[in-house]
Coordinates of C-alpha atoms and ligand atoms in Angstrom, one line a residue:
X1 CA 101.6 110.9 131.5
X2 CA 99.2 112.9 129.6
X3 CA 95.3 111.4 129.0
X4 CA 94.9 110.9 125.4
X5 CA 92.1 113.7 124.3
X6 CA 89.2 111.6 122.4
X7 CA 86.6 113.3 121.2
X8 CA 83.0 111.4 119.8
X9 CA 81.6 112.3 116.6
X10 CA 78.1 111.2 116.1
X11 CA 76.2 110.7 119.0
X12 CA 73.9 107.1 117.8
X13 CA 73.7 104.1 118.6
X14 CA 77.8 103.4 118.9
X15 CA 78.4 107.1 119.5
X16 CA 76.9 107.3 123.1
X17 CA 78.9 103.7 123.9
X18 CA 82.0 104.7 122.9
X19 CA 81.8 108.1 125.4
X20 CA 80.9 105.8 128.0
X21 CA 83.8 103.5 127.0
X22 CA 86.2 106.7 126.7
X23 CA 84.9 107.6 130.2
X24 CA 85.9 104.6 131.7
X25 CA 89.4 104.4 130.5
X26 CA 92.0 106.2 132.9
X27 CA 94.4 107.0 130.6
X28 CA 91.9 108.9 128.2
X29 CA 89.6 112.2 128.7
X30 CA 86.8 112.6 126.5
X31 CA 86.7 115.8 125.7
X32 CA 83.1 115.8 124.0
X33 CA 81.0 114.8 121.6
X34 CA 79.3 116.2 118.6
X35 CA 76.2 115.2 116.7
X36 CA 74.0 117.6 114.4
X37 CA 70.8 117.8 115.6
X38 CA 68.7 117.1 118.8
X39 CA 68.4 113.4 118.0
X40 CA 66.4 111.3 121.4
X41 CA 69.9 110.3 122.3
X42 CA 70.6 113.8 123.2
X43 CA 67.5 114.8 124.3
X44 CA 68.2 111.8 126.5
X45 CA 71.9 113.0 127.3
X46 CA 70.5 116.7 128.3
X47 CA 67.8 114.9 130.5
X48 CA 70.4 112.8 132.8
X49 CA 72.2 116.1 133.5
X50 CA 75.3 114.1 132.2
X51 CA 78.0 116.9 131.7
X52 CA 79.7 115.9 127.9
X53 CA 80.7 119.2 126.3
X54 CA 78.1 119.3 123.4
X55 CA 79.9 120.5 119.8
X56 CA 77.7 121.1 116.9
X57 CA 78.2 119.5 113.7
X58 CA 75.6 121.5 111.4
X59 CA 75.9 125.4 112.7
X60 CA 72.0 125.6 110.7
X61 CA 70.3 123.6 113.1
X62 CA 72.0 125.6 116.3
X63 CA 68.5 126.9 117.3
X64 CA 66.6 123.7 117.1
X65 CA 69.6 122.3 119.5
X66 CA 68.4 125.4 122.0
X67 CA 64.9 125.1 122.1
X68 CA 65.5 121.5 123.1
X69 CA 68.1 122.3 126.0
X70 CA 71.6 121.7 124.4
X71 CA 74.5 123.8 125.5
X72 CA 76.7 124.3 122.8
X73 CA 80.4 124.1 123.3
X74 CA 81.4 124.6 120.0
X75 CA 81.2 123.4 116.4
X76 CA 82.7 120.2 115.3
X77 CA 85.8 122.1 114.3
X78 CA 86.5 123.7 117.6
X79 CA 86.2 119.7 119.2
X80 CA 88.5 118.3 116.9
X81 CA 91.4 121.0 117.6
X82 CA 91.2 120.0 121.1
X83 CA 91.3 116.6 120.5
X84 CA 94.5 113.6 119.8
X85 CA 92.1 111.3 118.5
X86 CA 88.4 111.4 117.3
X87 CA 86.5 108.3 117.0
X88 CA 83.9 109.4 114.4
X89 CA 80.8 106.9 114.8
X90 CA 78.2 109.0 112.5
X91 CA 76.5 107.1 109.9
X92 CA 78.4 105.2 107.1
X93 CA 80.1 107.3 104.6
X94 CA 79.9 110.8 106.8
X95 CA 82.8 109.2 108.4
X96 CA 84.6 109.8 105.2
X97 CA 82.7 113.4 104.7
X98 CA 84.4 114.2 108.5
X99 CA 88.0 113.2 107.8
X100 CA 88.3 116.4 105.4
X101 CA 88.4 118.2 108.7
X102 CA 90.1 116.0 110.7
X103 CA 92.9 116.1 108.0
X104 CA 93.0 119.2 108.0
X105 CA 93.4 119.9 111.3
X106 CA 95.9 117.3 111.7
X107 CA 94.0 114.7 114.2
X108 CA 94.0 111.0 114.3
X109 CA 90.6 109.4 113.8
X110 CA 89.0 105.9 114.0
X111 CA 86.3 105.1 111.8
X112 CA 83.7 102.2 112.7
X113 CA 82.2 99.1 110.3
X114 CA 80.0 101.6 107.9
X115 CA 82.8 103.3 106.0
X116 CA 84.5 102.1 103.2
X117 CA 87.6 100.6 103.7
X118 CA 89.4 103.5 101.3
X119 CA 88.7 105.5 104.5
X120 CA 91.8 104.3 106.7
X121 CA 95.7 103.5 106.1
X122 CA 94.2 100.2 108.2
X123 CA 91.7 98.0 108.8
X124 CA 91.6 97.0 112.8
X125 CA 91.4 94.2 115.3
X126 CA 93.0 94.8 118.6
X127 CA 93.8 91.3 119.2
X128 CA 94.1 89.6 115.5
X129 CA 96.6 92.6 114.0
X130 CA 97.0 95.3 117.0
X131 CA 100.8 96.3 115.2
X132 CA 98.8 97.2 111.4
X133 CA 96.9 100.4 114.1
X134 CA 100.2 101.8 115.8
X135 CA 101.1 105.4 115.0
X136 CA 98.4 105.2 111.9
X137 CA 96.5 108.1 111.3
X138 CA 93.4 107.1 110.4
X139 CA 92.1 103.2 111.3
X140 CA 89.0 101.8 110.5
X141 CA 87.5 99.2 113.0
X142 CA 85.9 95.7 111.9
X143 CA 81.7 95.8 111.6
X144 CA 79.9 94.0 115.5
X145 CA 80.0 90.7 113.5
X146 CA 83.3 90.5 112.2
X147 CA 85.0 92.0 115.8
X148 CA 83.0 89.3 117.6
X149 CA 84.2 86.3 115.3
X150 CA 87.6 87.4 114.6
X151 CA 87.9 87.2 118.8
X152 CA 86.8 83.8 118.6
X153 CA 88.4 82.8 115.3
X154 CA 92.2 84.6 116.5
X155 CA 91.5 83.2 119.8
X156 CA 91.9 79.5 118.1
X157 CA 94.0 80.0 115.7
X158 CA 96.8 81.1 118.1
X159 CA 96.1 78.0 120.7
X160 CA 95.4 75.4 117.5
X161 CA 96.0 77.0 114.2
X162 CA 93.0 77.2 112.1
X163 CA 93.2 77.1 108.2
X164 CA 89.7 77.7 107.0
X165 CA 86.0 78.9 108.6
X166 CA 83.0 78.2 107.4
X167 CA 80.2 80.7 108.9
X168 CA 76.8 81.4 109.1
X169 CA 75.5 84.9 110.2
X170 CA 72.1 84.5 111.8
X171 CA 72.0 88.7 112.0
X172 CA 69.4 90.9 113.7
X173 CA 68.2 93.5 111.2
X174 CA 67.7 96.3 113.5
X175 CA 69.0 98.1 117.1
X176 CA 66.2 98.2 119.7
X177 CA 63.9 101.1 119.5
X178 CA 64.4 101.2 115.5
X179 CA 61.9 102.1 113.2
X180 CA 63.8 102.3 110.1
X181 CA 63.4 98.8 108.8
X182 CA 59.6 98.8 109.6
X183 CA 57.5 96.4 111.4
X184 CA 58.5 93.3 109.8
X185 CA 58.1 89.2 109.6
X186 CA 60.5 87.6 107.1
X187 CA 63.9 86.2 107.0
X188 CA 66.1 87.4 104.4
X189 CA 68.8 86.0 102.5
X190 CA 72.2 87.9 101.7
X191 CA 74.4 87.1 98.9
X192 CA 77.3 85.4 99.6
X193 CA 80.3 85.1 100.6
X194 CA 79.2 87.1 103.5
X195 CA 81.3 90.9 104.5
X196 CA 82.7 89.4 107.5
X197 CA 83.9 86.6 105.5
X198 CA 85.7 88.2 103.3
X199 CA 86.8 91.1 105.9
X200 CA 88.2 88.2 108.3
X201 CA 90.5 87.3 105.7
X202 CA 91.1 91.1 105.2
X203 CA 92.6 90.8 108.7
X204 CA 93.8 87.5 109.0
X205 CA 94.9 86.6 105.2
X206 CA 96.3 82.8 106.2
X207 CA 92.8 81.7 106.6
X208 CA 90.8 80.5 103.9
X209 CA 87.0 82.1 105.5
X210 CA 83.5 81.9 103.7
X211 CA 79.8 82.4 104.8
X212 CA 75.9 83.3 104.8
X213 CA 73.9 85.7 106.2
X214 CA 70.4 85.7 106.9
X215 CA 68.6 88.8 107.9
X216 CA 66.2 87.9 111.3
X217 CA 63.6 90.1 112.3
X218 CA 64.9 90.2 116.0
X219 CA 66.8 93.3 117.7
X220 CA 68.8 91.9 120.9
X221 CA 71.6 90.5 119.0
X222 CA 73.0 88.6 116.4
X223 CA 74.1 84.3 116.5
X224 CA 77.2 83.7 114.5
X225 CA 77.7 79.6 113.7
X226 CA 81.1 78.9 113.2
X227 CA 83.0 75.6 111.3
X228 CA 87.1 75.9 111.7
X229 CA 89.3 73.5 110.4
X230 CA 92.1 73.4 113.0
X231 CA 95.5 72.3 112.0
X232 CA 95.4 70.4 115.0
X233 CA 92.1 68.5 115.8
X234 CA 90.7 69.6 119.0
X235 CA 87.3 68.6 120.9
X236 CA 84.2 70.4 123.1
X237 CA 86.4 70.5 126.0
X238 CA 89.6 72.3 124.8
X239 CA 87.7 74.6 122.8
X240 CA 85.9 76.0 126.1
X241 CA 89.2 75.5 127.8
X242 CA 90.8 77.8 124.7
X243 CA 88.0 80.6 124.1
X244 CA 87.0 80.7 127.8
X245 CA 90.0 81.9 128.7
X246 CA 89.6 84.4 126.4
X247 CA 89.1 87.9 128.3
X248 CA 86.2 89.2 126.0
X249 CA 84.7 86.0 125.3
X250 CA 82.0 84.3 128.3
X251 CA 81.1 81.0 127.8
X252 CA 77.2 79.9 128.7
X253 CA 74.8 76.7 129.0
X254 CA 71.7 76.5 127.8
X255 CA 70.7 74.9 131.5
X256 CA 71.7 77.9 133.0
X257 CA 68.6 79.8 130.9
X258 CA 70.9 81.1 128.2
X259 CA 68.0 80.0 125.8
X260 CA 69.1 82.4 123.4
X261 CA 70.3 86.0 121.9
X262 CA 67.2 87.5 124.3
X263 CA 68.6 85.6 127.4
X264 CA 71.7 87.3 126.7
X265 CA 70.4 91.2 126.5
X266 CA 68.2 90.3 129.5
X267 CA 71.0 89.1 131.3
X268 CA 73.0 92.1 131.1
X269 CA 70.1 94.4 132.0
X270 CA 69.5 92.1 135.2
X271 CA 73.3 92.5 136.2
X272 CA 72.8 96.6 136.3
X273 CA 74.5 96.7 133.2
X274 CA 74.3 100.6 131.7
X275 CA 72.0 99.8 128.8
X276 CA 72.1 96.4 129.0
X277 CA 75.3 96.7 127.4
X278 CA 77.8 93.4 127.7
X279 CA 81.3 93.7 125.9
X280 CA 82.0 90.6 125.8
X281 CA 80.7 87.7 123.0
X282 CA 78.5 84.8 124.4
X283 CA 80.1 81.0 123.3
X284 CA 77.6 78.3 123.7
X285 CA 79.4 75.1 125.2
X286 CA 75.8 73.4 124.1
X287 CA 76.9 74.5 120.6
X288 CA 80.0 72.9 120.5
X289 CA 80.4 69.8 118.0
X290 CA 83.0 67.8 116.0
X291 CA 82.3 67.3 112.4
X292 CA 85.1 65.7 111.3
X293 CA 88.4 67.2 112.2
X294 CA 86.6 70.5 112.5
X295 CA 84.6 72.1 115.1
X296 CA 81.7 73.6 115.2
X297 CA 80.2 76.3 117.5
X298 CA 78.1 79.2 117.9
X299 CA 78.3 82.6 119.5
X300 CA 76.4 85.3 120.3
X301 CA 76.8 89.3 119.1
X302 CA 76.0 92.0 121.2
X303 CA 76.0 94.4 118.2
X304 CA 75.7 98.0 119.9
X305 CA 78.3 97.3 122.4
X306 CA 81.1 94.6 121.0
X307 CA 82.9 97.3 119.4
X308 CA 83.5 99.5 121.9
X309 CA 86.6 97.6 123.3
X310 CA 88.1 97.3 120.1
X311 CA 88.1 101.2 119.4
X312 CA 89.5 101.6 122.9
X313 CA 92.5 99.4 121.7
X314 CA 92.5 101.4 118.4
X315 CA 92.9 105.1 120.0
X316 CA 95.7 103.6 121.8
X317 CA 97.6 102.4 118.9
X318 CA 97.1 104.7 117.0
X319 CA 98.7 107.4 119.8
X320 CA 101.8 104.8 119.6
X321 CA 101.5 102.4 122.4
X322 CA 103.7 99.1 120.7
X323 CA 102.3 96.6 123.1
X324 CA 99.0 94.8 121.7
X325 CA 99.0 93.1 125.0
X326 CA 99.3 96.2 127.1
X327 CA 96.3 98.3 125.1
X328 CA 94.1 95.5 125.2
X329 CA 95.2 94.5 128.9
X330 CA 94.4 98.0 129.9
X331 CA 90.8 98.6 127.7
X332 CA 90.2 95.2 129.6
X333 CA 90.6 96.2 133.3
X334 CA 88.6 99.8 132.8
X335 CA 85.6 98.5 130.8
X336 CA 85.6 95.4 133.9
X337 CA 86.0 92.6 131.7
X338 CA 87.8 89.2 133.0
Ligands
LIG1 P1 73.2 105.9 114.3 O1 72.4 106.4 113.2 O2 72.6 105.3 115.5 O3 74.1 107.2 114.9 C1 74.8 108.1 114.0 C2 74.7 109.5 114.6 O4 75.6 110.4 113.9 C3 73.3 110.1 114.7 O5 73.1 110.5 116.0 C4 73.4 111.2 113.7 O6 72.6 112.3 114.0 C5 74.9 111.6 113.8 N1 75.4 112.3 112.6 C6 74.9 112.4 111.3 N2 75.7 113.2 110.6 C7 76.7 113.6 111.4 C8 77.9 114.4 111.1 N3 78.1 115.0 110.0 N4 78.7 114.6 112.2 C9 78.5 114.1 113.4 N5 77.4 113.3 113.6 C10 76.6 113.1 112.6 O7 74.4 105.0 113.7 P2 75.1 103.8 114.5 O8 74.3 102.6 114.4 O9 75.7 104.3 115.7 O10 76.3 103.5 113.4 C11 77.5 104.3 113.4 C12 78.6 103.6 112.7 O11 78.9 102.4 113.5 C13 78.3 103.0 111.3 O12 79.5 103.0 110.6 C14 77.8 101.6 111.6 O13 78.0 100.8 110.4 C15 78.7 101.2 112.7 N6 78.3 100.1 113.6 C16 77.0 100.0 114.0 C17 76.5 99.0 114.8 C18 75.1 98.9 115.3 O14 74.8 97.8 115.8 N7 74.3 99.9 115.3 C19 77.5 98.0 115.2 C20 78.8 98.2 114.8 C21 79.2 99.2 114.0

């Protein structure tokens, strides 16, 4: 069979992930990627001597690109006529901006957490509503937060039935090496419900979901605290027994010197992981309480790399693939999770 032809546009944070992530799946070629000017992650990319086909996205700043060493394949154009699919990870509402073109020319696209929801026939989980993606167009995938809980949250509510979360965000406010939120010291309080509440119930619409958010001046991840009313009661050991069986969810000890969302990044760097990227989310089992009938846990967010197995899933439903369980089976075994 064919590799499905996926090309990146926007070459950030999530962009440079998700042409790893392409890279790693067999039954996908990325074809290249496209940013528009000679950002440090592509001064970075031309430094490895990594060989992605660079396409410009903003012909004006073609010389700047030069002087710092890009080869230029092509514009933005030239990429998406070569490509099936494009997963466009530019900042939130260019996504919208580049689907002019990619309607146009005719080519499927997946658009991350940033865009408006208007953007996409649908809004994406690969394990909570895999069929909404298959043959669409255009799909929008869920924001780090809400693709992190809605694994955990699905996860239950397939073993147990769950008819009502409760959640508070603890979120970082920035991706390490940022600068644009400045050099801060201050929590800060969101209004609620919180998005991923309300975008939970987007995607899952039988469960009643609600929620906080408070800002954290911390980088290396966000901590999601999660109360689910189960329509059958369940306690601390069948919930690890549920979620760690999950194949993108780990489960962790405090003991172990999992003291935190910093354990977690440094962790992952330790193993060799590129970046210090890990794809799956962290469950506590210290975390894990009754209150009630409910139960209560938290979980960890790596937020510039828990996406990326979710977008894998996307590209293949939206080139036709029925099987929820196949696509994610497969975006499981080539990104090396459990
Ligand atoms: P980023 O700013 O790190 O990267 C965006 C890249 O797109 C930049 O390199 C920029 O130069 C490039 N770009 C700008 N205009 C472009 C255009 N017209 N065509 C092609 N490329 C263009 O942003 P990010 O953090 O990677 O976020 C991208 C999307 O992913 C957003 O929708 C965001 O909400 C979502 N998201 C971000 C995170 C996160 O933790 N950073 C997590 C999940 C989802």
């Amino acid at each position: 069979m064919d590799k499905i032809k996926v090309g990146v546009s926007g070459y950030g944070v999530i962009g440079l992930r998700l042409a790893t992530g392409v890279e790693l799946q067999e039954d996908m070629e990325l074809v290249g990627i496209s940013d528009v000017a000679p950002t440090l992650a592509i001064r970075g990319l031309v430094e490895s001597g990594r060989p992605y086909n660079f396409y410009n996205a903003m012909p004006e700043n073609e010389e700047k690109l030069k002087e710092a060493g890009v080869k230029i394949s092509g514009t933005l154009e030239d990429l998406v006529k070569k490509c099936d699919v494009i997963l466009d990870a530019s900042p939130g509402g260019i996504g919208a901006e580049n689907k002019k073109l990619y309607e146009r020319l005719n080519t499927k696209a997946i658009f991350q957490g940033g865009e408006k929801d208007e953007v996409a026939e649908a809004f994406f989980h690969g394990y909570a509503n895999y069929s909404k993606g298959v043959d669409k167009d255009y799909l929008k995938l869920t924001s780090c937060n809400t693709t992190g809980l809605i694994r955990a949250v699905d996860c239950l509510d397939k073993a147990v039935g769950v008819d009502r979360v409760a959640l508070t965000i603890i979120r970082r406010v920035a991706d390490p090496g940022d600068y644009h939120r400045g050099l801060t010291n201050a929590l800060q309080m969101d209004r609620a419900p919180n998005h991923q509440a309300v975008d939970l119930m987007s995607i899952m619409p039988h469960i009643d979901a609600t929620g906080l958010l408070v800002h954290t001046p911390v980088t290396h991840g966000h901590i999601i605290t999660v109360l689910a009313s189960t329509k059958k009661k369940i306690n601390k050991e069948e919930t690890i027994e549920i979620l760690g069986k999950h194949p993108r969810i780990r489960t962790v000890k405090i003991d172990d010197g999992f003291l935190g969302n910093a354990s977690l990044f440094r962790y992952a760097r330790d193993m060799g992981k590129l970046r210090g990227d890990l794809y799956e989310i962290a469950l506590w089992e210290d975390s894990i309480v009754n209150s009630g009938n409910d139960i209560m846990f938290a979980i960890n967010i790596p937020q510039e790399s828990v996406v990326i197995p979710e977008n894998m899933d996307a590209v293949r439903a939206a080139m036709g693939i029925k099987s929820g369980a196949e696509a994610t089976s497969l975006t499981n075994k080539y990104l090396g999770m459990k």
